[in-house]
PDB file of C-alpha atoms and ligand atoms in Angstrom:
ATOM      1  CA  UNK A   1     107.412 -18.540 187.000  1.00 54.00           C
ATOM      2  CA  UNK A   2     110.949 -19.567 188.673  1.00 65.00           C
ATOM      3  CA  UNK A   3     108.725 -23.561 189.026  1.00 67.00           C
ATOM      4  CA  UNK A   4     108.019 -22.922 185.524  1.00 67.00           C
ATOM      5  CA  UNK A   5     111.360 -22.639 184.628  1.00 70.00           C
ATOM      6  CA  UNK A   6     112.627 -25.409 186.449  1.00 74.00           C
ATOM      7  CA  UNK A   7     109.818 -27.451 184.746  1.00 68.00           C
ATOM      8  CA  UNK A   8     110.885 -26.779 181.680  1.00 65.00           C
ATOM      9  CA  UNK A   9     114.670 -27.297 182.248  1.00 70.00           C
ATOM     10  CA  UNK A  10     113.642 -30.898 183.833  1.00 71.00           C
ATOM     11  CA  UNK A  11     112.048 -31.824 180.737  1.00 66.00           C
ATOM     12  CA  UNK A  12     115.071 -30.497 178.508  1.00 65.00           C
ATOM     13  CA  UNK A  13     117.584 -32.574 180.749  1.00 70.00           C
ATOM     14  CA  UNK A  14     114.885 -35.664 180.869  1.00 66.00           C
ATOM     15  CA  UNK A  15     114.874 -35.849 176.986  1.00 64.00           C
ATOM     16  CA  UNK A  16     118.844 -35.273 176.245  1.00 67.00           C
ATOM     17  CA  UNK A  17     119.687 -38.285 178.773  1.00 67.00           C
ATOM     18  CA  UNK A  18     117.476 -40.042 176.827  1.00 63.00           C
ATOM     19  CA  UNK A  19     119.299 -39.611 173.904  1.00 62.00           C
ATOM     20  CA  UNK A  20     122.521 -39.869 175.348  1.00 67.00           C
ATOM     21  CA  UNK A  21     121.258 -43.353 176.693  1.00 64.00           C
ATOM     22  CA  UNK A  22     119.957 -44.162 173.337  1.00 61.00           C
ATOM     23  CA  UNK A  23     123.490 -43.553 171.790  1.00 59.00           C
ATOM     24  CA  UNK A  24     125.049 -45.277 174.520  1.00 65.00           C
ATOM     25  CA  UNK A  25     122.498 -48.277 173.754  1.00 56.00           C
ATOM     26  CA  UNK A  26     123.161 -48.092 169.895  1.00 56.00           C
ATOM     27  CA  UNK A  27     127.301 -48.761 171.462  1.00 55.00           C
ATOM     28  CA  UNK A  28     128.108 -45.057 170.776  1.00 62.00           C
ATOM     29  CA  UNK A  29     131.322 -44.243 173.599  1.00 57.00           C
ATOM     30  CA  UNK A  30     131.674 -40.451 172.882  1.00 57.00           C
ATOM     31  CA  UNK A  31     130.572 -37.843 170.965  1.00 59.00           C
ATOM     32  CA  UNK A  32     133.216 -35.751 168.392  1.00 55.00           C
ATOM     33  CA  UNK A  33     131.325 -32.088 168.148  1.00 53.00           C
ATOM     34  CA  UNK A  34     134.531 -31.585 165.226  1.00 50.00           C
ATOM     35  CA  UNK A  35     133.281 -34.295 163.371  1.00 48.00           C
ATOM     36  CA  UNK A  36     129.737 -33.991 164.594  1.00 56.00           C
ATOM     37  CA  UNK A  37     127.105 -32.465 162.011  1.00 58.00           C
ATOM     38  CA  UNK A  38     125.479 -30.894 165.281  1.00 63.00           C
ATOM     39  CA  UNK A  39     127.799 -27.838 163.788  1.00 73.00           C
ATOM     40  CA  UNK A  40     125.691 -27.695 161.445  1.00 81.00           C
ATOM     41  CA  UNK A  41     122.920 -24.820 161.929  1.00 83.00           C
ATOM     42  CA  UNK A  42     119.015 -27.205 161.859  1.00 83.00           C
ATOM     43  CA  UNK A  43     117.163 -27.199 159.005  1.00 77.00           C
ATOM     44  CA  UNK A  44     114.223 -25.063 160.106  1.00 63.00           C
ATOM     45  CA  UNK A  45     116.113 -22.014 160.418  1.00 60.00           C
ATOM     46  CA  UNK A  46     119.895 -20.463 159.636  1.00 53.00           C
ATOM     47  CA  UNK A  47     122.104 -18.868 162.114  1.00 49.00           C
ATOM     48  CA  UNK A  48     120.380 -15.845 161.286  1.00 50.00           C
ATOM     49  CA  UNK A  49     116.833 -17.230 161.477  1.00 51.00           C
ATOM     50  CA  UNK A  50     116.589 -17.340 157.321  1.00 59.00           C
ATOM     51  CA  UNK A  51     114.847 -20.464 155.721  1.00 61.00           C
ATOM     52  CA  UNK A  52     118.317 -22.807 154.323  1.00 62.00           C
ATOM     53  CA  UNK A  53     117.888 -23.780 151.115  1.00 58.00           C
ATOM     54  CA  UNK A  54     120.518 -26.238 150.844  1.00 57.00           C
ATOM     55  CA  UNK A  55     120.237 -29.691 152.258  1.00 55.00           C
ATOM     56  CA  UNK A  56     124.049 -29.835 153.026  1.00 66.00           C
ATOM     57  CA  UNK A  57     123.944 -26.549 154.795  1.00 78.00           C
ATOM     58  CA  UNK A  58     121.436 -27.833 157.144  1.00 84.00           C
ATOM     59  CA  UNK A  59     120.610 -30.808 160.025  1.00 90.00           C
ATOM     60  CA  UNK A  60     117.473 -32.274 161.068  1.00 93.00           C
ATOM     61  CA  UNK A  61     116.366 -30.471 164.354  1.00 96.00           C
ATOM     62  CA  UNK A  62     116.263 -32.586 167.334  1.00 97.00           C
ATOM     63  CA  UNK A  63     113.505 -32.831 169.009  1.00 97.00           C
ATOM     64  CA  UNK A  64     115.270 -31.438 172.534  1.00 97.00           C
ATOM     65  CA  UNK A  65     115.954 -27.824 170.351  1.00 97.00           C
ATOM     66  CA  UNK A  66     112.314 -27.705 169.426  1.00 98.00           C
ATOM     67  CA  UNK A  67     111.141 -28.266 172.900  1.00 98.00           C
ATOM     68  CA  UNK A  68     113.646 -25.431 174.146  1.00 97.00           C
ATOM     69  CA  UNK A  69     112.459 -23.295 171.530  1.00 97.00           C
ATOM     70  CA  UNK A  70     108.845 -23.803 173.099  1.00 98.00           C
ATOM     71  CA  UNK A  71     110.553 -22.504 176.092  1.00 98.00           C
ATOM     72  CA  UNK A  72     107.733 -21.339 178.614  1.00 97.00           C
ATOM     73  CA  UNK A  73     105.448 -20.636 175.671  1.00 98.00           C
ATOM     74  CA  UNK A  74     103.004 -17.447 176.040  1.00 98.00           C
ATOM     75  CA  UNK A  75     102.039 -18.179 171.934  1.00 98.00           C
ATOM     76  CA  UNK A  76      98.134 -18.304 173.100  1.00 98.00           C
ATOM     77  CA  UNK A  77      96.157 -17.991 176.285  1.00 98.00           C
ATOM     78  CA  UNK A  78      95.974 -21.094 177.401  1.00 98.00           C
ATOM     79  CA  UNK A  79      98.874 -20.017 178.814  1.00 98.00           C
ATOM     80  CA  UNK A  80      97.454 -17.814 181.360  1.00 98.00           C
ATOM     81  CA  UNK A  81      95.419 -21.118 182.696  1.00 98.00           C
ATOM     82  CA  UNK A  82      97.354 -23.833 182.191  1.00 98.00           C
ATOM     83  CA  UNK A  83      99.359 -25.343 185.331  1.00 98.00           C
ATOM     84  CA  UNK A  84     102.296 -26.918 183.102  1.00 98.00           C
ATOM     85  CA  UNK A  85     102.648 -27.494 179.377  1.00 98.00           C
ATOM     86  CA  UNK A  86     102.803 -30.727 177.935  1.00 98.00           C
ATOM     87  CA  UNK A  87     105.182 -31.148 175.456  1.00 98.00           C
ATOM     88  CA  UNK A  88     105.312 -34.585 174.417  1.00 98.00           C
ATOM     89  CA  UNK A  89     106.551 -38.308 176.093  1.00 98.00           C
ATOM     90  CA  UNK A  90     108.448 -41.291 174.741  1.00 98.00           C
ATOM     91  CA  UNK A  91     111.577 -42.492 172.442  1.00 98.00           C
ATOM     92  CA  UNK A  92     112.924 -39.091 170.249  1.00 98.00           C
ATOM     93  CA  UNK A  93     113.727 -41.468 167.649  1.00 97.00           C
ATOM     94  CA  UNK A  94     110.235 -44.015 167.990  1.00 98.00           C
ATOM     95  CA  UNK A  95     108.690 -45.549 164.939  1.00 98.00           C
ATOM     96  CA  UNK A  96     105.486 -44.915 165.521  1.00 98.00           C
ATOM     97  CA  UNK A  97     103.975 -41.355 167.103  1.00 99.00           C
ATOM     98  CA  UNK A  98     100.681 -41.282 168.493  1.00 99.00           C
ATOM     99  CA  UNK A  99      99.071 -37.845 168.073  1.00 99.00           C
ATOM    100  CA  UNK A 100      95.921 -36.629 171.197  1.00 98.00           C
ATOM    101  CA  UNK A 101      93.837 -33.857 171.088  1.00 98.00           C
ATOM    102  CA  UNK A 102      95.537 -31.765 173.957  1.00 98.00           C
ATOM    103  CA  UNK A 103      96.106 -32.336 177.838  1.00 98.00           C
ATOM    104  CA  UNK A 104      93.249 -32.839 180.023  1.00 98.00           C
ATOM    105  CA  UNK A 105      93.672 -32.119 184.015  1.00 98.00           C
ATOM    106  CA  UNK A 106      95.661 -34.934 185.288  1.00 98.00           C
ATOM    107  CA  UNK A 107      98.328 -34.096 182.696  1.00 98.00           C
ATOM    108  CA  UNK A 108      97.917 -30.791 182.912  1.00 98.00           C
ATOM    109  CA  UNK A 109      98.936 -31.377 186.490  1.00 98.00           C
ATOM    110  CA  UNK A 110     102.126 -33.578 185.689  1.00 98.00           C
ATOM    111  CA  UNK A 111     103.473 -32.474 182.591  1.00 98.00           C
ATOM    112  CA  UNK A 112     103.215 -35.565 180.647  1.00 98.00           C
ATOM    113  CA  UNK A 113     100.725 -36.590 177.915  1.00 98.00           C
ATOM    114  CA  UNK A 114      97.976 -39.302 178.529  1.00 98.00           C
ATOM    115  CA  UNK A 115      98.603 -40.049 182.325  1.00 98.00           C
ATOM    116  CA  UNK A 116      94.700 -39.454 183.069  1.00 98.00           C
ATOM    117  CA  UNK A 117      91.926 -42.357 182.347  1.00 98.00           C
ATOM    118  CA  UNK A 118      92.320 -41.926 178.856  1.00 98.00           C
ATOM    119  CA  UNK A 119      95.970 -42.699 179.218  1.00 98.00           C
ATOM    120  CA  UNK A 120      94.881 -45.669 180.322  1.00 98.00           C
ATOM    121  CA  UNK A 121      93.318 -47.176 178.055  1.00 98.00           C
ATOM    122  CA  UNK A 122      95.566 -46.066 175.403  1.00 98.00           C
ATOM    123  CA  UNK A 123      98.502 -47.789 177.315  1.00 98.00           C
ATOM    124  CA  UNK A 124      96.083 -50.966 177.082  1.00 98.00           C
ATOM    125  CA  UNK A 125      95.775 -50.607 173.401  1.00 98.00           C
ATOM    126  CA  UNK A 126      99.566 -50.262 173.317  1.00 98.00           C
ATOM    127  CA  UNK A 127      99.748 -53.704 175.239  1.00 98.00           C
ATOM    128  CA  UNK A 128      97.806 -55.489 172.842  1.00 98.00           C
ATOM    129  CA  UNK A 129      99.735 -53.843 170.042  1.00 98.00           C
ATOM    130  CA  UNK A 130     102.992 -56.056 172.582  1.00 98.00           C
ATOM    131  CA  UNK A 131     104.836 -51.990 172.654  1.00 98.00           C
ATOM    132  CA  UNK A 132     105.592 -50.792 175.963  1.00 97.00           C
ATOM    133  CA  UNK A 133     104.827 -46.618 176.292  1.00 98.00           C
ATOM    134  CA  UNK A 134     108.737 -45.810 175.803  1.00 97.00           C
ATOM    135  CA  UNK A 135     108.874 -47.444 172.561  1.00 98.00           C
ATOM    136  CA  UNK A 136     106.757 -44.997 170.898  1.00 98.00           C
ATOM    137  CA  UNK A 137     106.244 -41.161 171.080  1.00 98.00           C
ATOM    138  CA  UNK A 138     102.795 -39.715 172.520  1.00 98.00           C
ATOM    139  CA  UNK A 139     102.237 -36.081 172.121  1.00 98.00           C
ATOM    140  CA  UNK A 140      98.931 -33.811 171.795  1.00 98.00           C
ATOM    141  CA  UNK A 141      97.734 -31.261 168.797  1.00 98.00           C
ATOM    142  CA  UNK A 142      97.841 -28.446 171.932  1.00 98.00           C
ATOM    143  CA  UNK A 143     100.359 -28.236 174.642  1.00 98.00           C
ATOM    144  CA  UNK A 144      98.554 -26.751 177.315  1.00 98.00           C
ATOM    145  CA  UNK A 145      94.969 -27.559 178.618  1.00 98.00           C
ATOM    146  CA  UNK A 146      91.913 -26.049 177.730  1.00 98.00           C
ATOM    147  CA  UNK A 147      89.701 -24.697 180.626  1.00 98.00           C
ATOM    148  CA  UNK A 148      87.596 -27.743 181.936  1.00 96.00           C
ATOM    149  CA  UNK A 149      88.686 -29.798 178.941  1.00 96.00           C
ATOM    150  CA  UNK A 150      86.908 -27.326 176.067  1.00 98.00           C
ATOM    151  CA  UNK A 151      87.417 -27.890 172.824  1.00 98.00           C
ATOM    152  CA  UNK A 152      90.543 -26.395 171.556  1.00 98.00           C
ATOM    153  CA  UNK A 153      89.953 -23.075 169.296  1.00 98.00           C
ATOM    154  CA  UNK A 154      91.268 -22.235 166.090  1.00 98.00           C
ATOM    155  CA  UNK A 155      93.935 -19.778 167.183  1.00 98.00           C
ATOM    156  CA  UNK A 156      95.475 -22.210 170.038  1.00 98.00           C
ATOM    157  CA  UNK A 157      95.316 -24.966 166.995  1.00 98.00           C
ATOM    158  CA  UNK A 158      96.971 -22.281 165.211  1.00 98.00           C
ATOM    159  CA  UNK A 159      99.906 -21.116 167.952  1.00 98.00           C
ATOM    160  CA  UNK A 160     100.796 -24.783 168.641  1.00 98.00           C
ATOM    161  CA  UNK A 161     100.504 -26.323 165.156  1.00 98.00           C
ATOM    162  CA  UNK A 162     104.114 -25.899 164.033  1.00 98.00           C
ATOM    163  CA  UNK A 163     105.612 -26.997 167.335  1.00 98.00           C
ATOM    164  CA  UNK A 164     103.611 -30.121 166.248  1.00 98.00           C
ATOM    165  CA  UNK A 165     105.080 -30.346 162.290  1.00 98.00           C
ATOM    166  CA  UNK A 166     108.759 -29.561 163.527  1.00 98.00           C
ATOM    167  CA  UNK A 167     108.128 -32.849 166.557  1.00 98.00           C
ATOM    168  CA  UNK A 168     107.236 -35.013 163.856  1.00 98.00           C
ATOM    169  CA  UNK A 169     109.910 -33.444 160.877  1.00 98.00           C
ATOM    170  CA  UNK A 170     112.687 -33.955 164.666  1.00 98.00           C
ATOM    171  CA  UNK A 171     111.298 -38.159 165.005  1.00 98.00           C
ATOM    172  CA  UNK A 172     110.467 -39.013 161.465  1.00 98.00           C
ATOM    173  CA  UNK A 173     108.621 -41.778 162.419  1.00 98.00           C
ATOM    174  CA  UNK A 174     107.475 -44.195 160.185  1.00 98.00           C
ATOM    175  CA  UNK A 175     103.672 -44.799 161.338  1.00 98.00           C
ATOM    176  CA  UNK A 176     101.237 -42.098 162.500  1.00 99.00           C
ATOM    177  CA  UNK A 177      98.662 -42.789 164.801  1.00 99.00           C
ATOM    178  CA  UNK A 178      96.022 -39.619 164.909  1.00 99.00           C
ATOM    179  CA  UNK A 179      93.695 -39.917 167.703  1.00 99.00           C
ATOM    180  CA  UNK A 180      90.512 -38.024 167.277  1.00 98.00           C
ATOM    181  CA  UNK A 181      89.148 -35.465 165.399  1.00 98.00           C
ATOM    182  CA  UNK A 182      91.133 -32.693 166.376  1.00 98.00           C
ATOM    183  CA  UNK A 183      94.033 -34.644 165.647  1.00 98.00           C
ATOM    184  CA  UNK A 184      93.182 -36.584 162.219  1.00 98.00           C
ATOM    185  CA  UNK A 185      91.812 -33.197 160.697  1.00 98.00           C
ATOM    186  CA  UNK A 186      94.901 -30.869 161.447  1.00 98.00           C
ATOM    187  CA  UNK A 187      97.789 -32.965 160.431  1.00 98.00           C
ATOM    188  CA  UNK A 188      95.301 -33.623 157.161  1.00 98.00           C
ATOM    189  CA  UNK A 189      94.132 -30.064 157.214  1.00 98.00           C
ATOM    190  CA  UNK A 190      91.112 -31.407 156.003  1.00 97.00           C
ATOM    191  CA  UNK A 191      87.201 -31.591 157.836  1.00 98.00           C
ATOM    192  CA  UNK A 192      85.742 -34.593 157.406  1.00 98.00           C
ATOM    193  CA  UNK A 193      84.114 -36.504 160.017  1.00 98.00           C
ATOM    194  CA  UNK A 194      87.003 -38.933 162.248  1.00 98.00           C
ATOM    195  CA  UNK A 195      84.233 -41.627 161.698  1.00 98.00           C
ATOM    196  CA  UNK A 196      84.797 -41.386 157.838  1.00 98.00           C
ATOM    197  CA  UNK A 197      88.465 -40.684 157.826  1.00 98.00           C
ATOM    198  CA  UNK A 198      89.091 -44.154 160.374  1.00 98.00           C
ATOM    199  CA  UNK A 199      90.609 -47.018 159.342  1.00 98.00           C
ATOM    200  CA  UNK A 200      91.935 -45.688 155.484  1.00 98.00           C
ATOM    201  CA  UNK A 201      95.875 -45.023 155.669  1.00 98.00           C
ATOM    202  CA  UNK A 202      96.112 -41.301 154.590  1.00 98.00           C
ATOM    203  CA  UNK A 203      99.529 -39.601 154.334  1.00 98.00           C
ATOM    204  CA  UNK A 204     101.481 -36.909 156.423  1.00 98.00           C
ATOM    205  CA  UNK A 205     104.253 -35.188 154.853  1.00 98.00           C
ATOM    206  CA  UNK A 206     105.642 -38.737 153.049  1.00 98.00           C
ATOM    207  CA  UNK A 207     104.462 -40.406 156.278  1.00 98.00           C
ATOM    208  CA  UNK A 208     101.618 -42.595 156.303  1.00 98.00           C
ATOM    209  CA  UNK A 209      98.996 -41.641 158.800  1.00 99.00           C
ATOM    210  CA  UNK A 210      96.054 -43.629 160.362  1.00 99.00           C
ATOM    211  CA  UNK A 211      93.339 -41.863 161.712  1.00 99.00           C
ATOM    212  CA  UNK A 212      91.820 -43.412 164.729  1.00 99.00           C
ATOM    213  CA  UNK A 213      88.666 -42.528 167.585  1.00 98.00           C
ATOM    214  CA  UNK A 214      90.333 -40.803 170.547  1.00 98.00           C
ATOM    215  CA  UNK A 215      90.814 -43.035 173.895  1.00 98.00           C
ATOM    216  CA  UNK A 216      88.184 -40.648 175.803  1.00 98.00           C
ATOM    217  CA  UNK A 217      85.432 -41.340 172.971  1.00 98.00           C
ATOM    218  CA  UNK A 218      86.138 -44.952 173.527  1.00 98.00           C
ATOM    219  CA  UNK A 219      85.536 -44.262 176.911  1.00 98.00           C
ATOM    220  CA  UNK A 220      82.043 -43.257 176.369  1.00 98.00           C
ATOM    221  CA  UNK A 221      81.240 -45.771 173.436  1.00 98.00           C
ATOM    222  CA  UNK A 222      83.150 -48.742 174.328  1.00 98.00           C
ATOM    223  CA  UNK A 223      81.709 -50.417 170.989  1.00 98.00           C
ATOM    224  CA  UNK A 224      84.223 -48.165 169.193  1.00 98.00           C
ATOM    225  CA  UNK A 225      87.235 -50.217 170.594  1.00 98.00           C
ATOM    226  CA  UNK A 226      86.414 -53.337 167.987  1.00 98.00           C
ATOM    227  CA  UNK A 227      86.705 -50.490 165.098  1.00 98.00           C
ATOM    228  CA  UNK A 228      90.439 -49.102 166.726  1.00 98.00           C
ATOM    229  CA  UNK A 229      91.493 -52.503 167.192  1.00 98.00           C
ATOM    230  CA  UNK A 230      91.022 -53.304 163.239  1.00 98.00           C
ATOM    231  CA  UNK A 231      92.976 -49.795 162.796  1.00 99.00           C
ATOM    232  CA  UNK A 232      96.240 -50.326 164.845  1.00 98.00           C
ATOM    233  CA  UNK A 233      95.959 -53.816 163.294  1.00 98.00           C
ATOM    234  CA  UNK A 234      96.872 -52.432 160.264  1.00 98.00           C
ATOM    235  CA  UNK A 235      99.501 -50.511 161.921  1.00 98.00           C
ATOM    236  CA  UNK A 236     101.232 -53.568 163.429  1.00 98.00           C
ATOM    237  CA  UNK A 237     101.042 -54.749 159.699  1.00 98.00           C
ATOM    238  CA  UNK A 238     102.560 -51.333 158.186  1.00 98.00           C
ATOM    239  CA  UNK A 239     105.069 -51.221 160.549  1.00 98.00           C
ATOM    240  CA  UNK A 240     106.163 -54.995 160.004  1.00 97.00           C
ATOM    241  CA  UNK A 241     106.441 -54.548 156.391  1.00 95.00           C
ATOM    242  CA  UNK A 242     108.922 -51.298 156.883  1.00 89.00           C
ATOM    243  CA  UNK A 243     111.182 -53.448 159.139  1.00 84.00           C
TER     244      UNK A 243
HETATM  245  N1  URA B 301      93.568 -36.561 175.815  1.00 52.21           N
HETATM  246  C1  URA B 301      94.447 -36.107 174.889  1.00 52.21           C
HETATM  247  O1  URA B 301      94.088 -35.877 173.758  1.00 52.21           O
HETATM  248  N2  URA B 301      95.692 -35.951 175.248  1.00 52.21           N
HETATM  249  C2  URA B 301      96.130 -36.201 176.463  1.00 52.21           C
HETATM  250  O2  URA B 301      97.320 -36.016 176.708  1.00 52.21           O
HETATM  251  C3  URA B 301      95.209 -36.681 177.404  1.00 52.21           C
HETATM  252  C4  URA B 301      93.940 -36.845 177.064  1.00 52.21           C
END
C-alpha cells in the first residue's frame, strides 16, 4: 500500500515537471496563480462536484488532476491483481495520442504503457513515422492488467472508460491513433470488426480518430504491418495539414 502510494506520487511529480519544463521550454519564467486561470475550478466538476455550465466559470482539467483523481484506484478488480497501474506516458500537451488495449506484464511491472515487446514495435512504427516516444502520448483503454493478459471485461471497460475521455478532453490532441479492437470500438462505442473500421478516419469527440491493428496482433501476423503503415501514413498527412 505505503509502495503504492509512493508510486503514485512519483508519477504525479514525473508529469508536473514535465509541464513545468514544457513552460519553461515555451520561455515561460514564472507562474502568476492571481492572474492564473488555474483559480478557476476544471471543467469536469465545480467546487462542489456539480456539472459547470458556463464555459467562463470553468478550465480545462490537466491531465496531472485527472491522474490524482485516479489516485490508487479500487474502481474494479483488477485492482486486487494488478502490481501497479498504468496511467498513461508521454507529452501532456502531444498532438497525436496513441490509444492500447490495457497493460500486459512487463508494464504491469513498471508502471508505464508499452515497455513490453509490443512496445517495441510500436516505438519502431513511431521511428518511421521520424517522432520520438516523448513527442506523443501513449496510454491504454484499462489501467491495470488483466490476469495473464485476458481480455478486458465490460465492467473494467466500464470503471476505466472516463479516466480515458477526461485524458483525452486534458491533451486535446489533434490525431487519434486507436490500436486494436478494444480500443477502436470504445472510443467509437460502436462493434464492428478493427479489420473493417482500419484505415477510414472516424471521429472522437471533434477529434479525428484512426483506427489501427494493435502492435501484439502485428506480432503474430506480421503481414498486417503493410496495412498500419498505409494508416499512420495518413496520419503523418492529417497531422501536416493541421500544422
Ligand atoms: N498492449 C497494450 O495494449 N498496452 C500496453 O501498454 C502494452 C501492450
Amino acid at each position: 500500500m505505503q509502495e503504492n502510494r509512493a508510486q503514485t506520487l512519483a508519477q504525479i511529480f514525473s508529469q508536473t515537471r514535465a509541464l513545468l519544463q514544457e513552460h519553461t521550454e515555451r520561455g515561460v519564467r514564472y507562474l502568476s496563480m492571481e492572474d492564473s486561470e488555474l483559480q478557476l475550478p476544471p471543467c469536469s466538476q465545480s467546487a462542489k462536484g456539480e456539472p459547470l455550465r458556463s464555459h467562463e466559470e470553468c478550465r480545462r482539467e490537466t491531465l496531472a488532476e485527472v491522474r490524482s483523481e485516479l489516485g490508487e484506484c479500487r474502481r474494479c478488480a483488477l485492482a486486487s491483481t494488478r502490481n501497479r497501474l498504468v496511467f498513461g506516458d508521454g507529452d501532456p500537451h502531444a498532438r497525436l495520442v496513441f490509444v492500447g488495449e490495457g497493460p500486459g506484464r512487463e508494464e504491469d511491472e513498471r508502471g508505464e504503457p508499452f515497455v513490453g515487446e509490443a512496445g517495441r514495435l510500436l516505438e519502431r512504427m513511431l521511428f518511421a513515422m521520424k517522432l520520438e516516444r516523448r513527442e506523443v502520448y501513449i496510454c491504454n483503454v484499462i489501467k491495470c492488467r488483466p490476469p495473464g493478459n485476458r481480455n478486458p471485461q465490460p465492467e473494467e471497460i466500464q470503471a476505466c472508460e472516463p479516466f480515458l475521455q477526461r485524458q483525452l478532453k486534458a491533451i486535446q490532441p489533434q490525431v487519434i491513433v486507436a490500436l486494436g479492437k478494444f480500443a477502436a470500438q470504445t472510443l467509437l462505442q460502436q462493434q464492428t470488426p478493427i479489420s473493417q473500421l482500419r484505415g477510414r478516419w472516424q471521429q472522437y469527440a471533434g477529434i479525428p480518430l484512426m483506427p489501427t491493428f494493435h502492435p501484439a496482433y502485428l506480432l503474430r501476423n506480421p503481414a498486417g504491418k503493410k496495412e498500419v503503415w498505409e494508416d499512420l501514413k495518413l496520419v503523418l498527412q492529417r497531422l501536416q495539414q493541421e500544422d
